[in-house]
PDB file of C-alpha atoms in Angstrom:
ATOM      1  CA  LEU K 271     -23.818  15.302   5.935  1.00  0.00           C
ATOM      2  CA  ASP K 272     -27.405  15.160   3.970  1.00  0.00           C
ATOM      3  CA  ASP K 273     -28.066  18.758   4.399  1.00  0.00           C
ATOM      4  CA  TYR K 274     -24.567  20.618   3.796  1.00  0.00           C
ATOM      5  CA  GLY K 275     -22.464  17.883   1.888  1.00  0.00           C
ATOM      6  CA  LEU K 276     -19.084  16.562   2.623  1.00  0.00           C
ATOM      7  CA  ASP K 277     -16.907  19.884   2.691  1.00  0.00           C
ATOM      8  CA  GLN K 278     -19.212  21.256   5.346  1.00  0.00           C
ATOM      9  CA  ALA K 279     -19.507  17.932   7.600  1.00  0.00           C
ATOM     10  CA  LEU K 280     -15.855  17.364   7.574  1.00  0.00           C
ATOM     11  CA  CYS K 281     -15.160  21.028   8.043  1.00  0.00           C
ATOM     12  CA  ARG K 282     -17.643  20.854  11.335  1.00  0.00           C
ATOM     13  CA  TYR K 283     -16.232  17.740  12.366  1.00  0.00           C
ATOM     14  CA  VAL K 284     -12.625  18.773  12.070  1.00  0.00           C
ATOM     15  CA  GLU K 285     -13.361  21.912  14.346  1.00  0.00           C
ATOM     16  CA  GLU K 286     -15.472  19.645  17.025  1.00  0.00           C
ATOM     17  CA  MET K 287     -12.212  17.415  17.034  1.00  0.00           C
ATOM     18  CA  ALA K 288      -9.790  20.254  17.387  1.00  0.00           C
ATOM     19  CA  LYS K 289     -11.789  21.413  20.422  1.00  0.00           C
ATOM     20  CA  ARG K 290     -10.930  18.240  22.106  1.00  0.00           C
ATOM     21  CA  VAL K 291      -7.318  17.678  21.290  1.00  0.00           C
ATOM     22  CA  VAL K 292      -4.162  19.843  22.577  1.00  0.00           C
ATOM     23  CA  PHE K 293      -2.849  20.164  18.967  1.00  0.00           C
ATOM     24  CA  PRO K 294      -3.827  21.870  16.301  1.00  0.00           C
ATOM     25  CA  MET K 295      -6.084  20.301  13.311  1.00  0.00           C
ATOM     26  CA  ASP K 296      -6.849  21.663  10.291  1.00  0.00           C
ATOM     27  CA  TYR K 297      -9.131  21.230   7.495  1.00  0.00           C
ATOM     28  CA  GLN K 298      -9.056  22.395   3.709  1.00  0.00           C
ATOM     29  CA  CYS K 299     -11.059  21.949   1.014  1.00  0.00           C
ATOM     30  CA  ALA K 300     -10.118  22.299  -3.085  1.00  0.00           C
ATOM     31  CA  ASN K 301     -13.141  22.735  -5.026  1.00  0.00           C
ATOM     32  CA  GLN K 302     -13.407  23.390  -8.457  1.00  0.00           C
ATOM     33  CA  PRO K 303     -16.323  25.428  -8.970  1.00  0.00           C
ATOM     34  CA  ASP K 304     -19.791  24.497  -9.980  1.00  0.00           C
ATOM     35  CA  LEU K 305     -18.953  20.949  -9.573  1.00  0.00           C
ATOM     36  CA  PRO K 306     -22.093  18.322  -8.536  1.00  0.00           C
ATOM     37  CA  ARG K 307     -22.376  17.056  -5.291  1.00  0.00           C
ATOM     38  CA  VAL K 308     -20.635  13.377  -5.398  1.00  0.00           C
ATOM     39  CA  PRO K 309     -23.371  10.543  -4.801  1.00  0.00           C
ATOM     40  CA  ASN K 310     -24.560  10.491  -1.383  1.00  0.00           C
ATOM     41  CA  ARG K 311     -22.799   6.546  -0.543  1.00  0.00           C
ATOM     42  CA  ILE K 312     -19.274   8.383  -1.400  1.00  0.00           C
ATOM     43  CA  GLU K 313     -19.913  11.263   0.687  1.00  0.00           C
ATOM     44  CA  ILE K 314     -20.731   9.037   3.599  1.00  0.00           C
ATOM     45  CA  THR K 315     -17.891   6.632   2.900  1.00  0.00           C
ATOM     46  CA  LEU K 316     -15.418   9.145   2.894  1.00  0.00           C
ATOM     47  CA  TYR K 317     -16.791  10.962   5.996  1.00  0.00           C
ATOM     48  CA  ARG K 318     -16.547   7.745   7.537  1.00  0.00           C
ATOM     49  CA  ILE K 319     -12.954   7.362   6.743  1.00  0.00           C
ATOM     50  CA  ALA K 320     -11.797  10.703   7.966  1.00  0.00           C
ATOM     51  CA  GLN K 321     -13.646   9.500  11.458  1.00  0.00           C
ATOM     52  CA  GLU K 322     -11.798   6.261  11.552  1.00  0.00           C
ATOM     53  CA  ALA K 323      -8.305   8.059  10.646  1.00  0.00           C
ATOM     54  CA  ILE K 324      -9.061  11.014  12.926  1.00  0.00           C
ATOM     55  CA  THR K 325      -9.970   8.495  15.817  1.00  0.00           C
ATOM     56  CA  ASN K 326      -6.875   6.513  15.379  1.00  0.00           C
ATOM     57  CA  ILE K 327      -4.620   9.415  15.363  1.00  0.00           C
ATOM     58  CA  ILE K 328      -5.907  10.535  18.617  1.00  0.00           C
ATOM     59  CA  ARG K 329      -5.508   7.330  20.351  1.00  0.00           C
ATOM     60  CA  HIS K 330      -2.308   5.919  18.829  1.00  0.00           C
ATOM     61  CA  ALA K 331      -0.306   8.736  16.811  1.00  0.00           C
ATOM     62  CA  GLN K 332       1.019  10.793  19.806  1.00  0.00           C
ATOM     63  CA  ALA K 333       0.620  13.697  17.201  1.00  0.00           C
ATOM     64  CA  SER K 334       1.269  17.588  17.040  1.00  0.00           C
ATOM     65  CA  ARG K 335      -0.402  18.642  13.913  1.00  0.00           C
ATOM     66  CA  VAL K 336      -3.259  16.896  11.941  1.00  0.00           C
ATOM     67  CA  SER K 337      -4.491  17.856   8.486  1.00  0.00           C
ATOM     68  CA  VAL K 338      -7.469  16.673   6.754  1.00  0.00           C
ATOM     69  CA  ILE K 339      -7.650  17.765   2.726  1.00  0.00           C
ATOM     70  CA  LEU K 340     -10.418  17.341   0.285  1.00  0.00           C
ATOM     71  CA  ILE K 341      -9.779  18.001  -3.212  1.00  0.00           C
ATOM     72  CA  HIS K 342     -13.032  17.480  -5.556  1.00  0.00           C
ATOM     73  CA  SER K 343     -12.471  17.767  -9.495  1.00  0.00           C
ATOM     74  CA  PRO K 344     -14.720  16.527 -12.313  1.00  0.00           C
ATOM     75  CA  GLU K 345     -12.361  13.472 -12.304  1.00  0.00           C
ATOM     76  CA  GLU K 346     -11.898  12.427  -8.792  1.00  0.00           C
ATOM     77  CA  VAL K 347     -12.792  13.068  -5.249  1.00  0.00           C
ATOM     78  CA  CYS K 348      -9.589  12.756  -3.017  1.00  0.00           C
ATOM     79  CA  LEU K 349      -9.397  12.866   0.758  1.00  0.00           C
ATOM     80  CA  ILE K 350      -5.977  13.095   2.806  1.00  0.00           C
ATOM     81  CA  VAL K 351      -5.714  12.686   6.536  1.00  0.00           C
ATOM     82  CA  GLU K 352      -2.036  13.371   7.570  1.00  0.00           C
ATOM     83  CA  ASP K 353      -0.404  13.394  11.034  1.00  0.00           C
ATOM     84  CA  ASN K 354       3.137  14.013  12.180  1.00  0.00           C
ATOM     85  CA  GLY K 355       2.976  11.289  14.873  1.00  0.00           C
ATOM     86  CA  VAL K 356       5.356   8.258  15.412  1.00  0.00           C
ATOM     87  CA  GLY K 357       3.937   6.489  12.462  1.00  0.00           C
ATOM     88  CA  PHE K 358       4.011   2.532  12.674  1.00  0.00           C
ATOM     89  CA  ASP K 359       5.660  -0.366  10.091  1.00  0.00           C
ATOM     90  CA  VAL K 360       2.477  -0.375   7.335  1.00  0.00           C
ATOM     91  CA  ALA K 361       4.126  -4.307   6.217  1.00  0.00           C
ATOM     92  CA  ALA K 362       3.941  -5.394   9.741  1.00  0.00           C
ATOM     93  CA  VAL K 363       0.245  -4.165  10.065  1.00  0.00           C
ATOM     94  CA  GLU K 364      -0.585  -5.930   6.682  1.00  0.00           C
ATOM     95  CA  ARG K 365       1.094  -9.067   7.830  1.00  0.00           C
ATOM     96  CA  GLY K 366      -1.044  -9.566  10.856  1.00  0.00           C
ATOM     97  CA  ALA K 367       1.303  -8.653  13.494  1.00  0.00           C
ATOM     98  CA  LYS K 368      -0.714  -6.182  14.741  1.00  0.00           C
ATOM     99  CA  THR K 369      -4.767  -6.678  14.317  1.00  0.00           C
ATOM    100  CA  SER K 370      -6.353  -2.929  13.288  1.00  0.00           C
ATOM    101  CA  LEU K 371      -9.744  -3.247  12.553  1.00  0.00           C
ATOM    102  CA  GLY K 372      -9.957   0.580  11.992  1.00  0.00           C
ATOM    103  CA  LEU K 373      -7.570   0.125   9.201  1.00  0.00           C
ATOM    104  CA  ILE K 374      -9.260  -2.858   7.635  1.00  0.00           C
ATOM    105  CA  GLY K 375     -12.609  -1.044   8.000  1.00  0.00           C
ATOM    106  CA  MET K 376     -11.259   1.681   6.536  1.00  0.00           C
ATOM    107  CA  LYS K 377      -9.923  -0.333   3.470  1.00  0.00           C
ATOM    108  CA  GLU K 378     -13.036  -2.112   3.190  1.00  0.00           C
ATOM    109  CA  ARG K 379     -15.183   1.288   3.012  1.00  0.00           C
ATOM    110  CA  ALA K 380     -12.862   2.450   0.266  1.00  0.00           C
ATOM    111  CA  ALA K 381     -13.542  -0.697  -1.986  1.00  0.00           C
ATOM    112  CA  LEU K 382     -17.284  -0.810  -1.769  1.00  0.00           C
ATOM    113  CA  VAL K 383     -17.390   2.634  -3.555  1.00  0.00           C
ATOM    114  CA  GLY K 384     -14.555   1.589  -6.116  1.00  0.00           C
ATOM    115  CA  ALA K 385     -11.774   3.911  -4.687  1.00  0.00           C
ATOM    116  CA  GLU K 386      -8.160   3.539  -4.121  1.00  0.00           C
ATOM    117  CA  PHE K 387      -7.131   3.396  -0.321  1.00  0.00           C
ATOM    118  CA  ALA K 388      -3.180   3.913   0.234  1.00  0.00           C
ATOM    119  CA  LEU K 389      -1.409   4.077   3.546  1.00  0.00           C
ATOM    120  CA  TYR K 390       1.966   5.959   4.274  1.00  0.00           C
ATOM    121  CA  SER K 391       3.648   5.484   7.402  1.00  0.00           C
ATOM    122  CA  ARG K 392       7.060   5.315   8.705  1.00  0.00           C
ATOM    123  CA  LEU K 393       8.175   5.196  12.305  1.00  0.00           C
ATOM    124  CA  HIS K 394       8.648   8.756  13.759  1.00  0.00           C
ATOM    125  CA  GLU K 395       7.718  10.177  10.457  1.00  0.00           C
ATOM    126  CA  GLY K 396       4.274  10.337  10.668  1.00  0.00           C
ATOM    127  CA  THR K 397       1.239   8.436   9.055  1.00  0.00           C
ATOM    128  CA  THR K 398      -0.709   9.722   5.737  1.00  0.00           C
ATOM    129  CA  VAL K 399      -4.600   8.070   4.754  1.00  0.00           C
ATOM    130  CA  ARG K 400      -4.921   8.631   0.917  1.00  0.00           C
ATOM    131  CA  VAL K 401      -8.643   7.934  -0.385  1.00  0.00           C
ATOM    132  CA  ARG K 402      -8.720   8.305  -4.135  1.00  0.00           C
ATOM    133  CA  VAL K 403     -12.447   7.951  -5.633  1.00  0.00           C
ATOM    134  CA  PRO K 404     -12.919   8.142  -9.484  1.00  0.00           C
ATOM    135  CA  LEU K 405     -15.873   9.864 -10.653  1.00  0.00           C
ATOM    136  CA  ASN K 406     -18.166   9.228 -13.666  1.00  0.00           C
ATOM    137  CA  GLY K 407     -18.212  13.027 -15.290  1.00  0.00           C
ATOM    138  CA  ALA K 408     -19.721  15.910 -15.145  1.00  0.00           C
ATOM    139  CA  GLY K 409     -23.426  14.231 -13.761  1.00  0.00           C
ATOM    140  CA  TYR K 410     -21.615  11.499 -11.853  1.00  0.00           C
ATOM    141  CA  GLY K 411     -23.619   9.306 -12.206  1.00  0.00           C
ATOM    142  CA  ASP K 412     -24.417   6.630  -9.077  1.00  0.00           C
TER     143      ASP K 412
END
């Protein structure tokens, strides 16, 4: 992550995880050319959230396909992790009917860097985790 940046780190991570599962996992990155790297703390946060989301998918989703998408523009960086698995009742999880430390951890990590965290899921329709981090203009100041 430190040497190659978030894009390459996520690409390698998804490639490695894809070797361990029986379903396809793909990674896509949409970067505008010549953008500076985002601050290290944001890269680490997004990487860790992607790891947790993929771990949850492998353990619980019964998915047959997973996509990880990174979108980086001057205004924001956005991470999307989606699957076509069994899904779950988000409202029940948020009410505490089922404790999910992984989801809580992802939300907390996102909040620490001022990111918007969104979780979309429906039973039998898969799950999408979206994290959007606003950036401070061209230089990205930390």
